[in-house]
Every structure is written in C-alpha cells, then in structure tokens.
Amino acid sequence: MKRSAGGEIAPTTRHYRSVSMDSFIGKLNFGNESPKLPPSPGQRTGLVSPGNGIDGSSSAFSLEFGNGEFSGPELKKIMANEKLAEIALSDPKRAKRILANRQSAARSKERKMRYISELEHKVQTLQTEATTLSAQLTLLQRDSAGLTNQNSELKFRLQSMEQQAKLRDALNEALTAEVQRLKLATAELSGDSHSSSCLIPQHSVNPLMFQHQHQQPPAASQQNIHHLQQQHQQQQQHQNGNANSNSDLKQ
C-alpha cells in the first residue's frame, strides 16, 4: 500500500513495478520511520540482491514477490541469484517460469545420468555374456572337429567291411562252383566205370591213373580260389593295421 500526500491510505494496484522501495524497507522492519525519497533503479537492485546484507524474514520477502506466489525453496533460489531477484521484482510470472524451466532441466539431467548409468551396466552385462558365448563356441567347435574325425574313421571302416563282404561272396561263389564241378566229375566217373564194366576192354588200361587224372581239378579254378584267399587275407591285414594306427593316434 501507498500513502498519499494527505495522509490517506490508497489501495495498491496489481502492477508490481509501482510498489515503492520505501514500503518494502518498512515491511522489513528496519526501524527507520522517516520518509525517504524513492531510490534510483540501481539502488533498487542493490536492496534486493543477496549481497547487500538485507536481513528480512522470508514471509515479508514473499509478500513483496507476487503476494506469496513463490514457495520457500523458490525464494532461496531467487535470493541466491541477483539477476533472478531483479526479474522477480519486475515480472514474478517470468521468474516463476524460469524456476520451473530450471527445475525441469535438472530433472531431465538426472534422468539422462540415470539412463547413461543403466546403459553402462547393460554394456558390461552384454560383454560378460559375449565372453561366455565365445568360450562355449570354442568348445563346440572342438567337439565338432572330434566328431568329424570319428565320422571319417567309421566311413573308412564301413568301406573296408563292404570290400571284405564282396571278397567273401566271390570266394563263396568260387567254392560253390568248384563243389558243383566236383559233383559233376564224380557223377561222370561213376557213369564211366559202370559203362566200362559192361564192355570188353581191347587194351589194358591202368584204372588208378585214369581215376587220378579225373580227380584233379583244373589249374585255372585252383588259381582263382587261391587268388581270392590271398585278397581276403590282405584285406584283413590292412584293416588290422589301420585299426592299430588309429588307436595309437588316440592314445
């Protein structure tokens, strides 16, 4: 409120720049009741700055800044900043917006720092997982190489067994053919002996020599059987040698 020249009390207006510094100093209870001239704009700034030693209460200070529009923490921030105090005197709403923007920026910075911290923690976790997966991959590759070697060895053994089976089949066929030939030869000898007993011999023939000549198998069939037996023995020796070498490599 203002005092008019006649001593009457005039109501204050809502324009905050019209508030005189005399009433501001009077409400801060300095004890000096003598009338004063309105101070210059430079002196007005000095009166509300935090470095000029004004020791008024927060309640009186808040009455001047927008009729209690600012809270206690906001008043502390305003008193700590000279420029902000000037803005609060001239335009409290603008000062309110500045404080709100600063508070929002502080919250945003806090969220950003928390987000960065979370990202760093996730990066460390992913690095640990990558190291573990790399070690597991190395073990799997080693196991895969071992299984590949075992597979090759089994394939080689299977091929050897197939070759042995073929040789055995060929040997069995040769032996079967030889048995059939011997049976036929025996049947022919029996028929010849029966027919010769019925006929009168004109010349003397040695029966032992004739029987020995018919019982001897052809040389070609004997060589074929002998060759198959040799191949079968060589295949078995080769397989045993490979099995011994593989066992030595594993040891």
Tab-separated table of C-alpha atoms in Angstrom:
chain	number	residue	atom	x	y	z
A	1	MET	CA	0.000	0.000	0.000
A	2	LYS	CA	0.958	3.648	-0.563
A	3	ARG	CA	0.400	6.803	1.498
A	4	SER	CA	-0.986	9.795	-0.350
A	5	ALA	CA	0.091	13.378	0.250
A	6	GLY	CA	-2.902	13.979	2.571
A	7	GLY	CA	-2.077	11.004	4.758
A	8	GLU	CA	-4.853	8.792	3.422
A	9	ILE	CA	-4.218	5.149	2.570
A	10	ALA	CA	-4.635	4.428	-1.107
A	11	PRO	CA	-5.247	0.864	-2.345
A	12	THR	CA	-2.419	-0.799	-4.226
A	13	THR	CA	-2.733	-1.853	-7.835
A	14	ARG	CA	-1.811	-5.227	-9.378
A	15	HIS	CA	1.111	-3.662	-11.252
A	16	TYR	CA	4.136	-4.805	-9.220
A	17	ARG	CA	6.543	-2.246	-10.630
A	18	SER	CA	4.642	0.561	-8.840
A	19	VAL	CA	5.494	-0.755	-5.389
A	20	SER	CA	7.890	1.724	-3.771
A	21	MET	CA	11.076	0.672	-2.085
A	22	ASP	CA	10.104	2.730	0.987
A	23	SER	CA	7.219	0.400	1.770
A	24	PHE	CA	9.475	-2.591	1.041
A	25	ILE	CA	12.077	-1.325	3.550
A	26	GLY	CA	9.315	-0.539	6.072
A	27	LYS	CA	7.944	-4.066	5.915
A	28	LEU	CA	11.400	-5.480	6.512
A	29	ASN	CA	11.261	-3.752	9.955
A	30	PHE	CA	14.430	-1.684	9.847
A	31	GLY	CA	13.002	0.702	12.484
A	32	ASN	CA	13.544	3.859	10.478
A	33	GLU	CA	10.139	5.562	10.067
A	34	SER	CA	11.421	8.779	8.435
A	35	PRO	CA	10.097	9.377	4.943
A	36	LYS	CA	12.553	8.731	2.140
A	37	LEU	CA	12.747	9.597	-1.495
A	38	PRO	CA	12.220	6.770	-3.963
A	39	PRO	CA	15.602	5.223	-4.729
A	40	SER	CA	17.127	5.064	-8.150
A	41	PRO	CA	16.790	1.898	-10.246
A	42	GLY	CA	20.382	0.997	-9.444
A	43	GLN	CA	19.740	1.303	-5.717
A	44	ARG	CA	16.527	-0.816	-6.069
A	45	THR	CA	18.565	-3.628	-7.482
A	46	GLY	CA	21.039	-3.413	-4.662
A	47	LEU	CA	18.361	-3.591	-1.998
A	48	VAL	CA	17.031	-6.969	-3.090
A	49	SER	CA	20.331	-8.529	-4.013
A	50	PRO	CA	21.594	-11.220	-1.652
A	51	GLY	CA	24.985	-9.466	-1.254
A	52	ASN	CA	23.662	-6.177	0.273
A	53	GLY	CA	23.022	-7.585	3.761
A	54	ILE	CA	19.191	-7.305	3.874
A	55	ASP	CA	18.155	-9.464	6.808
A	56	GLY	CA	14.352	-9.524	6.475
A	57	SER	CA	12.220	-12.591	7.110
A	58	SER	CA	11.066	-14.910	4.343
A	59	SER	CA	7.442	-14.015	4.940
A	60	ALA	CA	7.985	-10.284	4.351
A	61	PHE	CA	10.133	-11.059	1.318
A	62	SER	CA	7.496	-13.329	-0.165
A	63	LEU	CA	4.810	-10.659	0.289
A	64	GLU	CA	6.723	-8.303	-1.981
A	65	PHE	CA	7.270	-11.009	-4.668
A	66	GLY	CA	3.825	-11.610	-6.044
A	67	ASN	CA	1.840	-11.667	-2.791
A	68	GLY	CA	3.240	-15.041	-1.620
A	69	GLU	CA	3.376	-16.545	-5.091
A	70	PHE	CA	6.786	-18.210	-4.503
A	71	SER	CA	7.454	-21.112	-2.140
A	72	GLY	CA	10.255	-21.298	0.388
A	73	PRO	CA	12.754	-23.183	-1.822
A	74	GLU	CA	11.952	-20.848	-4.712
A	75	LEU	CA	12.617	-17.811	-2.554
A	76	LYS	CA	16.001	-19.255	-1.582
A	77	LYS	CA	16.894	-19.710	-5.229
A	78	ILE	CA	15.762	-16.174	-6.042
A	79	MET	CA	17.762	-14.665	-3.165
A	80	ALA	CA	20.849	-16.624	-4.278
A	81	ASN	CA	20.733	-15.081	-7.777
A	82	GLU	CA	20.855	-11.311	-8.191
A	83	LYS	CA	19.569	-11.314	-11.761
A	84	LEU	CA	16.699	-13.619	-10.846
A	85	ALA	CA	15.793	-11.324	-7.942
A	86	GLU	CA	15.536	-8.391	-10.352
A	87	ILE	CA	13.263	-10.407	-12.642
A	88	ALA	CA	11.117	-11.465	-9.665
A	89	LEU	CA	10.623	-7.805	-8.681
A	90	SER	CA	9.659	-6.712	-12.198
A	91	ASP	CA	7.854	-9.827	-13.505
A	92	PRO	CA	7.090	-12.588	-10.960
A	93	LYS	CA	5.425	-14.818	-13.529
A	94	ARG	CA	8.511	-14.785	-15.681
A	95	ALA	CA	10.645	-15.617	-12.655
A	96	LYS	CA	8.250	-18.461	-11.886
A	97	ARG	CA	8.687	-19.822	-15.421
A	98	ILE	CA	12.461	-19.553	-15.181
A	99	LEU	CA	12.449	-21.529	-11.927
A	100	ALA	CA	10.161	-24.143	-13.445
A	101	ASN	CA	12.407	-24.455	-16.510
A	102	ARG	CA	15.478	-24.830	-14.333
A	103	GLN	CA	13.771	-27.477	-12.230
A	104	SER	CA	12.665	-29.343	-15.371
A	105	ALA	CA	16.204	-29.152	-16.784
A	106	ALA	CA	17.588	-30.537	-13.507
A	107	ARG	CA	15.126	-33.438	-13.615
A	108	SER	CA	15.979	-34.092	-17.260
A	109	LYS	CA	19.685	-34.121	-16.471
A	110	GLU	CA	19.083	-36.522	-13.603
A	111	ARG	CA	17.101	-38.848	-15.876
A	112	LYS	CA	19.837	-38.651	-18.502
A	113	MET	CA	22.553	-39.569	-15.994
A	114	ARG	CA	20.448	-42.448	-14.689
A	115	TYR	CA	19.841	-43.658	-18.251
A	116	ILE	CA	23.584	-43.491	-19.030
A	117	SER	CA	24.334	-45.486	-15.889
A	118	GLU	CA	21.796	-48.144	-16.885
A	119	LEU	CA	23.268	-48.347	-20.383
A	120	GLU	CA	26.785	-48.799	-18.988
A	121	HIS	CA	25.518	-51.613	-16.763
A	122	LYS	CA	23.815	-53.282	-19.747
A	123	VAL	CA	27.003	-52.964	-21.817
A	124	GLN	CA	29.019	-54.682	-19.083
A	125	THR	CA	26.423	-57.463	-18.860
A	126	LEU	CA	26.472	-57.962	-22.641
A	127	GLN	CA	30.275	-58.065	-22.680
A	128	THR	CA	30.241	-60.767	-19.993
A	129	GLU	CA	27.659	-62.772	-21.934
A	130	ALA	CA	29.687	-62.373	-25.157
A	131	THR	CA	32.794	-63.726	-23.419
A	132	THR	CA	30.849	-66.724	-22.109
A	133	LEU	CA	29.330	-67.440	-25.525
A	134	SER	CA	32.743	-67.199	-27.176
A	135	ALA	CA	34.137	-69.806	-24.779
A	136	GLN	CA	31.157	-72.084	-25.423
A	137	LEU	CA	31.610	-71.664	-29.188
A	138	THR	CA	35.253	-72.715	-28.902
A	139	LEU	CA	34.253	-75.871	-27.029
A	140	LEU	CA	31.555	-76.674	-29.584
A	141	GLN	CA	33.989	-76.238	-32.463
A	142	ARG	CA	36.443	-78.584	-30.756
A	143	ASP	CA	33.721	-81.181	-30.216
A	144	SER	CA	32.617	-80.804	-33.835
A	145	ALA	CA	36.169	-81.455	-35.079
A	146	GLY	CA	36.355	-84.617	-32.934
A	147	LEU	CA	33.036	-85.876	-34.263
A	148	THR	CA	34.158	-85.204	-37.839
A	149	ASN	CA	37.279	-87.331	-37.310
A	150	GLN	CA	35.217	-90.139	-35.789
A	151	ASN	CA	32.797	-89.987	-38.712
A	152	SER	CA	35.643	-90.278	-41.233
A	153	GLU	CA	37.083	-93.257	-39.353
A	154	LEU	CA	33.697	-95.010	-39.286
A	155	LYS	CA	33.224	-94.413	-43.017
A	156	PHE	CA	36.633	-95.930	-43.717
A	157	ARG	CA	35.807	-98.979	-41.599
A	158	LEU	CA	32.476	-99.380	-43.362
A	159	GLN	CA	34.187	-99.336	-46.757
A	160	SER	CA	36.667	-101.964	-45.584
A	161	MET	CA	33.853	-104.172	-44.305
A	162	GLU	CA	31.996	-103.823	-47.618
A	163	GLN	CA	35.119	-104.840	-49.542
A	164	GLN	CA	35.595	-107.838	-47.250
A	165	ALA	CA	31.970	-108.839	-47.777
A	166	LYS	CA	32.413	-108.660	-51.548
A	167	LEU	CA	35.562	-110.795	-51.350
A	168	ARG	CA	33.785	-113.368	-49.175
A	169	ASP	CA	30.866	-113.518	-51.605
A	170	ALA	CA	33.239	-114.007	-54.523
A	171	LEU	CA	35.104	-116.723	-52.611
A	172	ASN	CA	31.861	-118.464	-51.694
A	173	GLU	CA	30.726	-118.373	-55.329
A	174	ALA	CA	34.044	-119.820	-56.462
A	175	LEU	CA	33.887	-122.565	-53.858
A	176	THR	CA	30.279	-123.346	-54.769
A	177	ALA	CA	31.187	-123.601	-58.441
A	178	GLU	CA	34.102	-125.876	-57.576
A	179	VAL	CA	31.858	-128.123	-55.488
A	180	GLN	CA	29.369	-128.348	-58.332
A	181	ARG	CA	32.172	-129.200	-60.763
A	182	LEU	CA	33.476	-131.908	-58.430
A	183	LYS	CA	29.994	-133.353	-58.113
A	184	LEU	CA	29.658	-133.494	-61.895
A	185	ALA	CA	33.099	-135.040	-62.227
A	186	THR	CA	32.204	-137.662	-59.649
A	187	ALA	CA	28.973	-138.445	-61.467
A	188	GLU	CA	30.821	-138.790	-64.757
A	189	LEU	CA	33.397	-141.121	-63.187
A	190	SER	CA	30.628	-143.269	-61.765
A	191	GLY	CA	28.944	-143.461	-65.192
A	192	ASP	CA	32.215	-144.273	-66.959
A	193	SER	CA	33.078	-147.033	-64.518
A	194	HIS	CA	29.640	-148.557	-64.968
A	195	SER	CA	29.867	-148.476	-68.770
A	196	SER	CA	33.404	-149.838	-68.812
A	197	SER	CA	32.362	-152.833	-66.732
A	198	CYS	CA	29.791	-153.757	-69.380
A	199	LEU	CA	32.225	-153.524	-72.351
A	200	ILE	CA	35.114	-155.890	-73.137
A	201	PRO	CA	38.362	-153.944	-72.920
A	202	GLN	CA	40.544	-154.181	-76.006
A	203	HIS	CA	43.619	-152.715	-74.275
A	204	SER	CA	44.820	-152.917	-70.766
A	205	VAL	CA	44.306	-149.626	-69.000
A	206	ASN	CA	45.612	-148.658	-65.567
A	207	PRO	CA	42.462	-147.700	-63.569
A	208	LEU	CA	44.415	-145.864	-60.900
A	209	MET	CA	45.984	-143.488	-63.422
A	210	PHE	CA	42.610	-142.814	-65.033
A	211	GLN	CA	40.994	-142.023	-61.700
A	212	HIS	CA	43.843	-139.727	-60.666
A	213	GLN	CA	43.548	-137.732	-63.887
A	214	HIS	CA	39.789	-137.215	-63.454
A	215	GLN	CA	40.005	-136.231	-59.807
A	216	GLN	CA	42.495	-133.427	-60.376
A	217	PRO	CA	40.646	-130.055	-60.710
A	218	PRO	CA	41.588	-127.691	-63.493
A	219	ALA	CA	44.537	-125.418	-62.762
A	220	ALA	CA	42.558	-122.268	-63.620
A	221	SER	CA	39.942	-122.858	-60.925
A	222	GLN	CA	42.568	-123.584	-58.307
A	223	GLN	CA	44.416	-120.376	-59.145
A	224	ASN	CA	41.186	-118.382	-58.896
A	225	ILE	CA	40.407	-119.749	-55.418
A	226	HIS	CA	43.975	-119.142	-54.281
A	227	HIS	CA	43.862	-115.554	-55.555
A	228	LEU	CA	40.615	-114.811	-53.722
A	229	GLN	CA	42.019	-116.229	-50.492
A	230	GLN	CA	45.103	-114.033	-50.786
A	231	GLN	CA	42.973	-110.920	-51.348
A	232	HIS	CA	40.860	-111.744	-48.328
A	233	GLN	CA	43.936	-112.171	-46.114
A	234	GLN	CA	45.483	-108.915	-47.385
A	235	GLN	CA	42.247	-107.016	-46.709
A	236	GLN	CA	42.127	-108.324	-43.132
A	237	GLN	CA	45.767	-107.384	-42.527
A	238	HIS	CA	45.214	-103.890	-43.944
A	239	GLN	CA	42.182	-103.322	-41.730
A	240	ASN	CA	44.002	-104.520	-38.614
A	241	GLY	CA	46.895	-102.196	-39.407
A	242	ASN	CA	44.571	-99.192	-39.763
A	243	ALA	CA	42.805	-100.025	-36.504
A	244	ASN	CA	46.153	-100.191	-34.678
A	245	SER	CA	47.307	-96.856	-36.142
A	246	ASN	CA	44.043	-95.154	-35.161
A	247	SER	CA	44.305	-96.481	-31.617
A	248	ASP	CA	47.892	-95.180	-31.396
A	249	LEU	CA	46.780	-91.740	-32.575
A	250	LYS	CA	44.008	-91.613	-29.964
A	251	GLN	CA	46.459	-92.539	-27.198
